[in-house]
Structures are given as C-alpha cells and as structure tokens.
C-alpha cells in the first residue's frame, strides 16, 4: 500500500541494527542543519543518496520520484523567500514593477533561498535513508530505548497496525461508490465522501471495541508485549558512522561553514 | 527590464504558484530541514508541555475506561487515512482534509495533540510529507493550535445558541485556517524579509499559501458538516458514548 513501507522491510540493509541506522540518519541530519553551508548540504545529499540507492538497493527511479514529493512546497517557499515586495524601489539585483508594487530579489535573500534549497534537500535525503531502510516497528523499538513514554509508543503501534486495515476499507468503499456514480458530480462527491468518512469512523469504533474484547479474553492488562528480533551490533558500522560524521563536521568547519549557520540562516 | 517581459514573468510565477501547489495540496506541513536549528528547537520545546499534558490526561482517562486505548489507536489511524483521502476542492483541484476539526470535536483537544503528533510522524516516514526536524513546529500548528481553536470555536458557538451544523462548520474551517496562519507565522519568524522584516514576510507567506489553504478550509468545513450529519442520523448512540452530542440534540 505504501511503497516506502514495502522497501523498509525489503532492502539490503534490513539486517543492520536499527539503532545504527537511526543514529546515522539523525546525526547526519543534525550536522546538515546546524552547519547549513552549501558544501555540507551537497555532500550529505550525495552521501545519503549513494548509500540509499547503492548499499540499500532502492531503485534509483523510485528514489528520484520520492525526492520530487516535497518539491512543490520547496519551490513555492524558496521563491517566496527570494522575492521582496515593497512600495519603494530597493537595491535589487533583479526586479520589476507590477501595478504599484516593486518585486525584486536582493542579494541576501537570494543567498538565503539557495542555501535553504540545498539544506532542505540534504535533510530530506537523511529522512529518506531512515524511512527506506528502517521499518516502523524497528523505529518504535529504538524510540522505546531512548525512553519515549510507553503509552505514546503503544499508541503508535496501534496506529501503525490499523492504518493498513482502514486504508483498504476506505479503498473498497471508494471503489464501490465510484462504480455507482458516487463521484460523478461535485455535489455527489461531497455526499459520498461524507458517507465514506462517517462509515469508516463507525467501522473503526466497532473494530476497536472488538479488539478490546478479544484482548481482554486473552488476559490483557496495560500493555502489549512482543518479542523483538535480536540484531547484532556491528563495531565496523559504528566506527564507519563516527568517521563519516567527523569527516562531515571537519569539512564543514574547514570550508567556513561556521557553527549555527553562518551569518544569515 | 522592459515592462512586457516583467509582467510576463510575474504571470508565469503566479501560474506556477497556482498549479504547482494545488496539485499536491496536502495540509500545509513545513518540510524536512526547512527551519534553522534554533527555530526547530524552539517549536519542539514549546510543543512538549502540551504533549506531556496530553499523555497525562489520556493516562487518567484510561484508568477509568481502559477500552479507550484501542479507540484512541484507531482514531489515530483514522486521522492518518483521512489525510490521505482526496477531497474535491471548491477551486476544482483536489486537496486533502486534515481532520483537525473532526478529531477535536470527537476526542477533545488534549488527546488530539498526542494523536496529531503521532500522525505527523507517520506522514513524515510513510508518506515523505513533513519531517522529523520540523516535527515540533508542525505539531504546534497542526496538533495544538488547530484542535484548540476548533474545539474553542465549537464550544463558544454552541453556547451562543448557533445550530449544530454551523458550530461544526466554523470549528473545522477556522481550525484549518488558524493552522495555516500559524505555519506562515513560523516561516516568517524564521525567514524575515530583508525589506520590511517579519511583517512583510508574514504577509508574503500568508498570501502565497492562501491560494490553496482558504479553499481547503471551506471544503473541509463543508465535508465535516456532511460527516456529522450522517453520524447524527445513523449513529447517534456512538456519538453519545463519545459524549459529543447531548441528549436533546439527538432527539431533534
């Protein structure tokens, strides 16, 4: 149902300890955001996409398609930041006038916008590494280890299990409705979608009651415990992660990235 | 620059904004890595007390009614599926409902802050929408401001004697609108314009995102009314168990 979830279970890094993958993605992301220099961002993008495509074996075309998802938000926001709107003319490096308003780009804003574009893509590549190599169940086991409240994780687990069931139900209802012209007109589609949602809600309500009854019958109190598969901690991987992060930090400092994002962003 | 080329460029820009964004008009989340460190941390710190209060309040409710835990888990999954549905928008394109208003009225704002945060994590990891570094900021706008506004509006309009459908419509639409204004606020704080500073930037972001977010708020308001009408007509008993409807309303 979700391609990302599918790859998270069937990639070549599946046997690696989830904490290692989690730490690698998160630390790299922090480095990328904290230094916020162009060179660091480019290095992170290249490193992460190389590992995701080459080591984990995610198809390149799918990876590119995934990268294009946040592009609409990114392009709109970056362009919004780059352009300045004012009534007076200003020292624009490029600008024009519409009606009485002056639109233009200042050197500083352009700098911020371009830097931001690459920084965001860098962070996104870290997120994709995590979500394409580590399944939700593994992520939850890592969260449990870093002491996120048990109730929160348990709710996460319940949500994860039921997303697929509800998704399928919603899809079936939608198909049935479309086959009966449920989405043929604007008015119809509102009515159909309203019915779909309220039905889905009632279905989930009853399902939750049934689940509780079933669990009670099996002596359920307070929490659901499952045995986690054991993963070997690989010293080689830990060393690699430390070395790569140190190299990234050294490179950022050396090229004048500056801690906390230089002057502007 | 000659005037003709300029106005043409402005036109092209407007077209891109019109067509690039509605093509994928999810509820507006700030994407991964977009906020500078200090802002990302600040919003996470601001969201944390609400999440802790939410977890504590859920725990307290669970002590009396343990069957509600399953209910909350399914409610979270329901909110996630809702955000993946396509909603025919007033402008003719498609957008995605946020479920903020619906959830706030059904489950209350405290529970929604926790569920909203969980849904945002799933959206980031399963749908590549939103992000982990911006989780704090997104939680604040979508899981805290949105539900609290929706719930407040719902309660106030009901107290003023407005009909049920109007209260639901206003709660869902205003919850959506305030969510997007908060996001613009967060973006403007992080990226003030060189000319005009924070205010100029705030207005800029608001205008750009209004193109997609205002129609979405209206559509979601309408949809939520339809949903509640169906629920009230066929499932008043369940609504009563959730104590959304008082006895008199069911009889009408």
Coordinates of C-alpha atoms in Angstrom, one line a residue:
Chain A
X1 CA 0.0 0.0 0.0
X2 CA 2.8 2.4 0.9
X3 CA 5.8 1.8 -1.3
X4 CA 8.1 3.3 1.3
X5 CA 7.0 0.8 3.9
X6 CA 7.5 -2.0 1.5
X7 CA 11.1 -1.1 0.8
X8 CA 11.7 -0.6 4.6
X9 CA 11.1 -4.3 5.0
X10 CA 12.8 -5.5 1.8
X11 CA 16.1 -3.7 1.4
X12 CA 19.7 -4.9 1.7
X13 CA 20.3 -3.1 5.0
X14 CA 17.5 -4.9 6.7
X15 CA 19.8 -6.9 8.9
X16 CA 21.7 -3.9 10.2
X17 CA 20.9 -2.9 13.8
X18 CA 18.1 -0.3 13.7
X19 CA 19.8 1.9 16.3
X20 CA 22.8 2.3 14.0
X21 CA 20.7 3.3 11.0
X22 CA 18.6 5.7 13.2
X23 CA 21.7 7.3 14.7
X24 CA 23.4 7.7 11.3
X25 CA 20.3 9.4 9.8
X26 CA 19.6 11.7 12.7
X27 CA 23.2 12.7 13.4
X28 CA 23.8 13.5 9.7
X29 CA 20.6 15.5 9.6
X30 CA 21.7 17.5 12.6
X31 CA 25.1 18.2 11.0
X32 CA 23.4 19.3 7.8
X33 CA 21.0 21.6 9.5
X34 CA 23.4 23.0 12.1
X35 CA 26.2 23.9 9.6
X36 CA 23.8 24.9 6.9
X37 CA 26.5 25.5 4.4
X38 CA 26.1 24.7 0.7
X39 CA 29.1 22.3 0.6
X40 CA 27.9 20.3 3.6
X41 CA 24.4 20.0 2.2
X42 CA 25.7 18.8 -1.2
X43 CA 28.0 16.3 0.5
X44 CA 25.1 15.0 2.6
X45 CA 22.8 14.7 -0.4
X46 CA 25.4 12.8 -2.4
X47 CA 26.4 10.5 0.6
X48 CA 22.8 9.7 1.5
X49 CA 21.5 9.0 -1.9
X50 CA 24.6 6.9 -2.7
X51 CA 24.0 4.7 0.4
X52 CA 20.3 4.5 -0.1
X53 CA 20.5 3.5 -3.8
X54 CA 23.7 1.6 -3.9
X55 CA 24.0 -0.1 -0.4
X56 CA 20.3 -0.5 0.4
X57 CA 19.4 -1.3 -3.2
X58 CA 16.4 1.1 -3.6
X59 CA 15.7 1.6 -7.3
X60 CA 17.1 5.0 -8.5
X61 CA 14.0 6.0 -10.3
X62 CA 11.8 5.4 -7.3
X63 CA 14.2 7.5 -5.2
X64 CA 14.1 10.4 -7.6
X65 CA 10.3 10.3 -7.7
X66 CA 10.3 10.4 -3.9
X67 CA 12.7 13.4 -3.9
X68 CA 10.2 15.3 -6.1
X69 CA 7.4 15.0 -3.5
X70 CA 8.5 17.9 -1.3
X71 CA 9.5 19.9 -4.4
X72 CA 6.2 21.8 -4.7
X73 CA 6.4 23.1 -1.1
X74 CA 10.1 23.8 -1.5
X75 CA 9.9 25.7 -4.8
X76 CA 7.0 27.8 -3.7
X77 CA 8.5 28.7 -0.3
X78 CA 12.0 29.3 -1.6
X79 CA 10.7 31.6 -4.3
X80 CA 8.6 33.4 -1.7
X81 CA 11.6 34.0 0.4
X82 CA 13.7 35.1 -2.5
X83 CA 11.3 37.8 -3.7
X84 CA 10.8 41.0 -1.9
X85 CA 7.6 43.1 -2.3
X86 CA 7.7 46.8 -1.4
X87 CA 6.3 50.1 -2.4
X88 CA 9.7 51.8 -2.8
X89 CA 12.4 50.5 -5.1
X90 CA 15.3 48.9 -3.3
X91 CA 18.7 47.7 -4.3
X92 CA 17.5 44.7 -6.2
X93 CA 19.9 42.6 -8.2
X94 CA 16.9 41.8 -10.3
X95 CA 13.5 43.3 -10.1
X96 CA 10.3 44.5 -11.9
X97 CA 7.2 46.5 -11.2
X98 CA 3.6 45.3 -11.2
X99 CA 1.0 48.0 -10.8
X100 CA 2.4 50.0 -7.9
X101 CA 4.4 47.3 -6.3
X102 CA 8.0 46.6 -6.8
X103 CA 9.0 42.9 -6.9
X104 CA 12.6 42.0 -6.7
X105 CA 15.4 39.8 -5.4
X106 CA 18.0 41.1 -3.0
X107 CA 21.5 39.6 -2.8
X108 CA 20.9 38.5 0.8
X109 CA 17.5 36.9 0.2
X110 CA 18.8 35.0 -2.8
X111 CA 21.7 33.7 -0.7
X112 CA 19.3 32.5 2.0
X113 CA 16.9 30.9 -0.5
X114 CA 19.6 29.0 -2.5
X115 CA 21.2 27.8 0.7
X116 CA 17.9 26.7 2.1
X117 CA 17.0 24.8 -1.0
X118 CA 20.0 22.5 -0.7
X119 CA 19.9 22.3 3.1
X120 CA 16.3 21.1 2.9
X121 CA 17.1 18.5 0.2
X122 CA 20.0 17.3 2.4
X123 CA 17.8 16.8 5.4
X124 CA 15.2 15.1 3.2
X125 CA 17.8 12.6 1.9
X126 CA 18.6 11.8 5.6
X127 CA 14.9 11.2 6.3
X128 CA 14.5 9.0 3.2
X129 CA 17.5 6.9 4.3
X130 CA 15.8 6.3 7.6
X131 CA 12.3 5.6 6.2
X132 CA 13.5 3.4 3.3
X133 CA 15.8 1.2 5.3
X134 CA 14.2 1.0 8.7
X135 CA 10.7 -0.3 9.3
X136 CA 8.2 1.4 11.6
X137 CA 8.4 -1.5 14.0
X138 CA 12.2 -1.0 14.3
X139 CA 11.9 2.7 14.7
X140 CA 9.5 2.1 17.6
X141 CA 11.9 -0.2 19.3
X142 CA 14.6 2.5 19.0
X143 CA 12.2 5.1 20.5
X144 CA 11.5 2.7 23.3
X145 CA 15.2 2.5 24.0
X146 CA 15.5 6.3 24.2
X147 CA 12.8 6.4 26.8
X148 CA 9.9 7.8 24.9
X149 CA 6.8 7.3 27.1
X150 CA 5.4 3.7 26.7
X151 CA 1.9 5.0 26.2
X152 CA 3.0 7.1 23.2
X153 CA 4.8 4.1 21.6
X154 CA 1.9 1.8 22.3
X155 CA -0.5 4.2 20.6
X156 CA 2.0 4.5 17.7
X157 CA 2.0 0.7 17.4
X158 CA -1.8 0.6 17.3
X159 CA -2.0 3.4 14.7
X160 CA 0.5 1.6 12.5
X161 CA -1.3 -1.7 12.6
X162 CA -4.7 -0.1 11.8
X163 CA -3.6 2.3 9.1
X164 CA -3.4 -0.6 6.6
X165 CA -6.8 -2.1 7.6
X166 CA -8.6 1.3 7.4
X167 CA -6.8 2.2 4.2
X168 CA -8.0 -0.9 2.5
X169 CA -11.6 -0.5 3.8
X170 CA -11.6 3.1 2.5
X171 CA -10.3 2.0 -0.9
X172 CA -13.1 -0.6 -1.2
X173 CA -15.8 1.8 -0.2
X174 CA -14.4 4.3 -2.7
X175 CA -14.4 1.7 -5.5
X176 CA -18.0 0.7 -4.7
X177 CA -19.1 4.3 -4.6
X178 CA -17.4 5.2 -7.9
X179 CA -19.0 2.2 -9.6
X180 CA -22.4 3.7 -8.7
X181 CA -21.5 7.2 -10.0
X182 CA -20.8 8.4 -6.5
X183 CA -18.2 10.8 -7.7
X184 CA -19.8 11.9 -10.9
X185 CA -20.6 15.4 -9.8
X186 CA -19.4 17.9 -7.3
X187 CA -22.4 17.5 -5.1
X188 CA -22.3 13.8 -5.3
X189 CA -18.7 13.6 -4.4
X190 CA -19.3 15.6 -1.2
X191 CA -22.1 13.3 -0.2
X192 CA -20.2 10.2 -1.0
X193 CA -17.0 11.3 0.8
X194 CA -19.1 12.3 3.8
X195 CA -20.7 8.9 3.9
X196 CA -17.3 7.2 3.4
X197 CA -15.7 9.0 6.3
X198 CA -18.6 8.6 8.7
X199 CA -18.8 4.9 7.8
X200 CA -15.1 4.5 8.2
X201 CA -15.3 6.2 11.6
X202 CA -18.1 3.9 12.9
X203 CA -16.3 0.9 11.5
X204 CA -13.1 1.8 13.4
X205 CA -15.1 2.4 16.5
X206 CA -16.6 -1.0 16.4
X207 CA -13.4 -2.6 15.5
X208 CA -11.7 -1.0 18.5
X209 CA -14.4 -2.4 20.8
X210 CA -14.0 -5.8 19.2
X211 CA -10.2 -5.7 19.6
X212 CA -10.5 -4.8 23.2
X213 CA -12.9 -7.6 23.9
X214 CA -10.6 -10.0 22.1
X215 CA -7.6 -8.8 24.1
X216 CA -9.5 -9.0 27.4
X217 CA -10.3 -12.6 26.6
X218 CA -6.5 -13.2 26.4
X219 CA -5.8 -11.6 29.8
X220 CA -4.8 -8.2 28.5
X221 CA -3.6 -5.7 31.1
X222 CA -2.0 -2.4 30.3
X223 CA 0.5 -3.2 27.6
X224 CA 1.1 -5.4 24.6
X225 CA 4.5 -7.1 24.8
X226 CA 6.1 -8.6 21.8
X227 CA 9.5 -10.3 21.4
X228 CA 11.9 -8.2 19.3
X229 CA 14.2 -10.0 17.0
X230 CA 17.8 -9.6 18.1
X231 CA 20.2 -7.6 15.9
X232 CA 23.9 -7.9 16.1
X233 CA 25.7 -4.6 16.9
X234 CA 28.5 -4.2 14.3
X235 CA 31.6 -2.5 15.5
X236 CA 32.6 -1.8 11.9
X237 CA 29.4 0.1 11.2
X238 CA 29.6 2.2 14.4
X239 CA 33.2 3.1 13.5
X240 CA 32.2 4.0 10.0
X241 CA 29.3 6.2 11.2
X242 CA 31.6 8.0 13.7
X243 CA 34.3 8.5 11.0
X244 CA 31.8 9.8 8.4
X245 CA 30.2 12.2 10.8
X246 CA 33.6 13.5 11.9
X247 CA 34.7 13.9 8.3
X248 CA 31.5 15.9 7.6
X249 CA 32.0 18.2 10.6
X250 CA 35.7 18.7 9.8
X251 CA 34.8 19.5 6.2
X252 CA 32.1 22.0 7.2
X253 CA 34.4 23.8 9.7
X254 CA 37.3 23.8 7.3
X255 CA 35.3 25.3 4.5
X256 CA 34.0 28.0 6.8
X257 CA 30.5 26.7 7.3
X258 CA 30.6 28.1 10.8
X259 CA 28.6 26.8 13.7
X260 CA 24.9 27.8 13.7
X261 CA 24.6 28.6 10.1
X262 CA 27.0 31.4 9.4
X263 CA 25.5 34.9 9.2
X264 CA 22.1 34.6 7.7
X265 CA 20.0 31.5 8.2
Chain B
X1 CA 13.9 45.3 -17.9
X2 CA 11.1 46.1 -20.2
X3 CA 7.6 46.1 -18.8
X4 CA 6.3 43.4 -21.1
X5 CA 8.8 40.8 -20.0
X6 CA 8.3 41.7 -16.4
X7 CA 4.6 41.3 -16.4
X8 CA 5.0 38.1 -18.3
X9 CA 7.4 36.8 -15.7
X10 CA 5.0 37.8 -12.9
X11 CA 2.3 35.9 -14.8
X12 CA 4.4 32.8 -15.1
X13 CA 5.2 33.0 -11.4
X14 CA 1.5 33.3 -10.5
X15 CA 0.8 30.3 -12.8
X16 CA 3.4 28.2 -11.1
X17 CA 2.1 29.0 -7.7
X18 CA -1.4 28.2 -8.8
X19 CA -0.5 24.9 -10.5
X20 CA 2.4 23.6 -8.5
X21 CA 0.8 23.9 -5.1
X22 CA -2.8 22.8 -5.6
X23 CA -1.5 19.7 -7.5
X24 CA -0.4 18.4 -4.1
X25 CA -2.4 20.5 -1.6
X26 CA -1.9 18.5 1.5
X27 CA -2.4 20.2 4.7
X28 CA 0.5 22.5 4.9
X29 CA 3.4 21.0 6.7
X30 CA 6.8 22.6 6.9
X31 CA 9.2 20.2 5.0
X32 CA 12.2 18.5 6.5
X33 CA 15.2 20.7 7.1
X34 CA 13.4 23.9 6.2
X35 CA 13.7 25.6 9.6
X36 CA 17.0 26.8 11.1
X37 CA 18.2 24.9 14.2
X38 CA 17.2 27.5 16.8
X39 CA 13.6 27.7 15.5
X40 CA 13.2 23.9 15.1
X41 CA 14.3 23.5 18.7
X42 CA 12.2 26.4 20.0
X43 CA 9.0 25.0 18.5
X44 CA 9.8 21.5 19.7
X45 CA 10.3 22.9 23.3
X46 CA 7.0 24.8 23.0
X47 CA 5.1 21.7 21.9
X48 CA 6.5 19.4 24.6
X49 CA 4.4 20.6 27.5
X50 CA 1.2 20.1 25.5
X51 CA 2.2 16.6 24.6
X52 CA 3.1 15.7 28.2
X53 CA -0.2 17.2 29.4
X54 CA -1.9 15.1 26.6
X55 CA -0.2 11.9 27.6
X56 CA -1.1 12.5 31.3
X57 CA -4.7 13.3 30.5
X58 CA -5.0 10.2 28.4
X59 CA -3.5 8.1 31.2
X60 CA -6.0 9.5 33.6
X61 CA -8.9 8.7 31.3
X62 CA -7.6 5.2 30.7
X63 CA -7.7 4.4 34.4
X64 CA -11.5 4.6 34.4
X65 CA -12.1 3.4 30.9
X66 CA -9.3 1.1 29.7
X67 CA -11.2 0.3 26.4
X68 CA -10.5 3.8 25.2
X69 CA -6.9 3.0 24.4
X70 CA -7.9 0.9 21.4
X71 CA -10.3 3.6 20.5
X72 CA -7.5 6.2 20.5
X73 CA -5.2 4.0 18.5
X74 CA -7.9 3.6 15.8
X75 CA -8.7 7.3 16.0
X76 CA -5.1 8.0 15.1
X77 CA -5.2 5.6 12.2
X78 CA -8.5 7.1 11.1
X79 CA -6.9 10.6 11.1
X80 CA -4.0 9.4 9.1
X81 CA -6.2 7.7 6.5
X82 CA -8.4 10.9 6.4
X83 CA -5.3 13.0 5.5
X84 CA -4.5 10.6 2.6
X85 CA -8.1 10.9 1.1
X86 CA -8.7 13.2 -1.9
X87 CA -11.1 16.0 -1.2
X88 CA -12.8 17.7 -4.2
X89 CA -11.9 21.4 -3.6
X90 CA -14.0 24.4 -4.4
X91 CA -11.4 25.5 -7.0
X92 CA -11.8 22.3 -8.9
X93 CA -8.5 20.8 -7.9
X94 CA -8.0 18.2 -5.2
X95 CA -6.8 18.7 -1.7
X96 CA -6.6 16.6 1.4
X97 CA -8.6 17.1 4.6
X98 CA -6.7 17.5 7.8
X99 CA -9.3 16.0 10.2
X100 CA -8.3 18.6 12.8
X101 CA -11.8 19.9 13.4
X102 CA -13.4 16.4 13.3
X103 CA -10.9 15.0 15.7
X104 CA -11.0 17.9 18.1
X105 CA -14.8 17.8 18.3
X106 CA -14.9 14.0 18.7
X107 CA -12.0 13.4 21.1
X108 CA -11.2 16.7 22.6
X109 CA -8.0 18.9 22.0
X110 CA -5.8 17.3 24.6
X111 CA -6.0 13.8 23.1
X112 CA -5.7 15.3 19.6
X113 CA -2.3 16.9 20.4
X114 CA -0.8 13.4 21.1
X115 CA -2.6 11.7 18.2
X116 CA -1.7 14.6 15.9
X117 CA 2.0 14.3 16.7
X118 CA 1.8 10.5 16.0
X119 CA 0.0 11.1 12.7
X120 CA 2.7 13.7 11.8
X121 CA 5.5 11.1 12.5
X122 CA 3.7 8.6 10.2
X123 CA 3.2 11.2 7.5
X124 CA 6.9 12.0 7.5
X125 CA 8.1 8.4 7.4
X126 CA 5.4 6.6 5.4
X127 CA 4.3 9.4 3.0
X128 CA 7.5 11.6 2.9
X129 CA 5.4 14.5 3.9
X130 CA 6.6 16.9 6.6
X131 CA 9.7 16.0 8.5
X132 CA 11.4 14.9 11.7
X133 CA 13.4 18.1 12.3
X134 CA 10.3 20.2 11.8
X135 CA 8.1 17.8 13.8
X136 CA 7.9 20.3 16.7
X137 CA 6.8 23.2 14.5
X138 CA 4.3 21.1 12.7
X139 CA 2.9 19.6 15.9
X140 CA 2.5 23.1 17.3
X141 CA 0.5 24.4 14.3
X142 CA -1.5 21.2 13.4
X143 CA -1.9 19.3 16.6
X144 CA -2.0 22.1 19.1
X145 CA -3.2 25.4 17.6
X146 CA -5.6 23.8 15.2
X147 CA -7.5 21.5 17.6
X148 CA -7.6 24.0 20.4
X149 CA -9.0 26.7 18.1
X150 CA -11.5 24.2 16.6
X151 CA -12.7 23.0 20.0
X152 CA -12.9 26.5 21.4
X153 CA -14.9 27.7 18.4
X154 CA -17.2 24.7 18.6
X155 CA -17.9 25.3 22.3
X156 CA -18.4 29.0 22.0
X157 CA -20.7 28.9 19.0
X158 CA -22.8 26.2 20.7
X159 CA -23.1 28.3 23.9
X160 CA -24.2 31.2 21.7
X161 CA -27.1 29.1 20.5
X162 CA -25.9 28.6 17.0
X163 CA -27.2 25.5 15.2
X164 CA -25.1 22.3 15.4
X165 CA -24.1 22.4 11.7
X166 CA -22.8 26.0 11.9
X167 CA -20.8 25.2 15.0
X168 CA -19.2 22.2 13.3
X169 CA -18.5 24.2 10.0
X170 CA -16.9 27.1 11.9
X171 CA -14.9 24.8 14.1
X172 CA -13.4 22.8 11.1
X173 CA -12.9 25.8 8.8
X174 CA -11.3 28.1 11.5
X175 CA -9.2 25.2 12.8
X176 CA -7.8 24.8 9.3
X177 CA -7.3 28.5 8.7
X178 CA -5.5 29.1 12.0
X179 CA -3.3 26.1 11.4
X180 CA -2.1 27.7 8.1
X181 CA -1.7 31.1 9.6
X182 CA 0.4 29.6 12.4
X183 CA 2.6 27.9 9.8
X184 CA 3.0 31.2 7.9
X185 CA 3.9 32.8 11.3
X186 CA 6.5 30.2 11.9
X187 CA 8.0 30.6 8.5
X188 CA 8.0 34.4 8.7
X189 CA 9.7 34.3 12.1
X190 CA 12.4 32.1 10.7
X191 CA 12.8 34.0 7.5
X192 CA 12.1 37.7 7.9
X193 CA 12.4 39.7 4.7
X194 CA 15.4 42.0 4.2
X195 CA 13.0 44.8 3.4
X196 CA 10.1 45.1 5.8
X197 CA 11.3 42.4 8.2
X198 CA 8.9 40.0 9.9
X199 CA 5.6 41.6 8.9
X200 CA 6.4 41.8 5.2
X201 CA 7.5 38.1 5.3
X202 CA 4.3 37.1 7.2
X203 CA 2.1 38.8 4.6
X204 CA 4.0 37.3 1.8
X205 CA 3.7 33.7 3.1
X206 CA 0.0 34.2 4.0
X207 CA -0.9 35.4 0.5
X208 CA 1.0 32.7 -1.3
X209 CA -0.4 29.8 0.8
X210 CA -3.9 31.3 0.9
X211 CA -4.3 30.2 -2.7
X212 CA -4.5 26.6 -1.6
X213 CA -5.4 26.9 2.1
X214 CA -8.6 29.0 2.0
X215 CA -10.4 26.8 -0.4
X216 CA -9.2 23.8 1.6
X217 CA -10.6 25.3 4.8
X218 CA -14.0 25.9 3.2
X219 CA -14.1 22.4 1.7
X220 CA -13.1 20.8 4.9
X221 CA -15.8 22.7 6.8
X222 CA -18.4 21.6 4.4
X223 CA -17.2 18.0 4.5
X224 CA -17.2 17.9 8.3
X225 CA -20.8 19.1 8.4
X226 CA -21.8 16.3 6.0
X227 CA -19.9 13.7 8.1
X228 CA -21.6 14.9 11.3
X229 CA -25.0 14.9 9.7
X230 CA -24.6 11.3 8.6
X231 CA -23.2 10.3 12.0
X232 CA -26.0 12.1 13.9
X233 CA -28.6 10.5 11.6
X234 CA -27.4 6.9 11.8
X235 CA -25.0 6.6 14.7
X236 CA -26.3 8.8 17.5
X237 CA -25.7 6.1 20.1
X238 CA -21.9 6.0 19.4
X239 CA -21.7 9.8 19.4
X240 CA -23.4 9.8 22.8
X241 CA -20.9 7.3 24.1
X242 CA -18.2 9.7 23.0
X243 CA -20.3 12.5 24.6
X244 CA -20.2 14.7 21.5
X245 CA -23.9 15.1 21.4
X246 CA -26.1 15.8 24.4
X247 CA -29.4 14.0 24.7
X248 CA -31.6 16.8 23.4
X249 CA -29.7 17.2 20.2
X250 CA -30.1 13.5 19.3
X251 CA -33.8 13.7 19.6
X252 CA -34.1 16.7 17.2

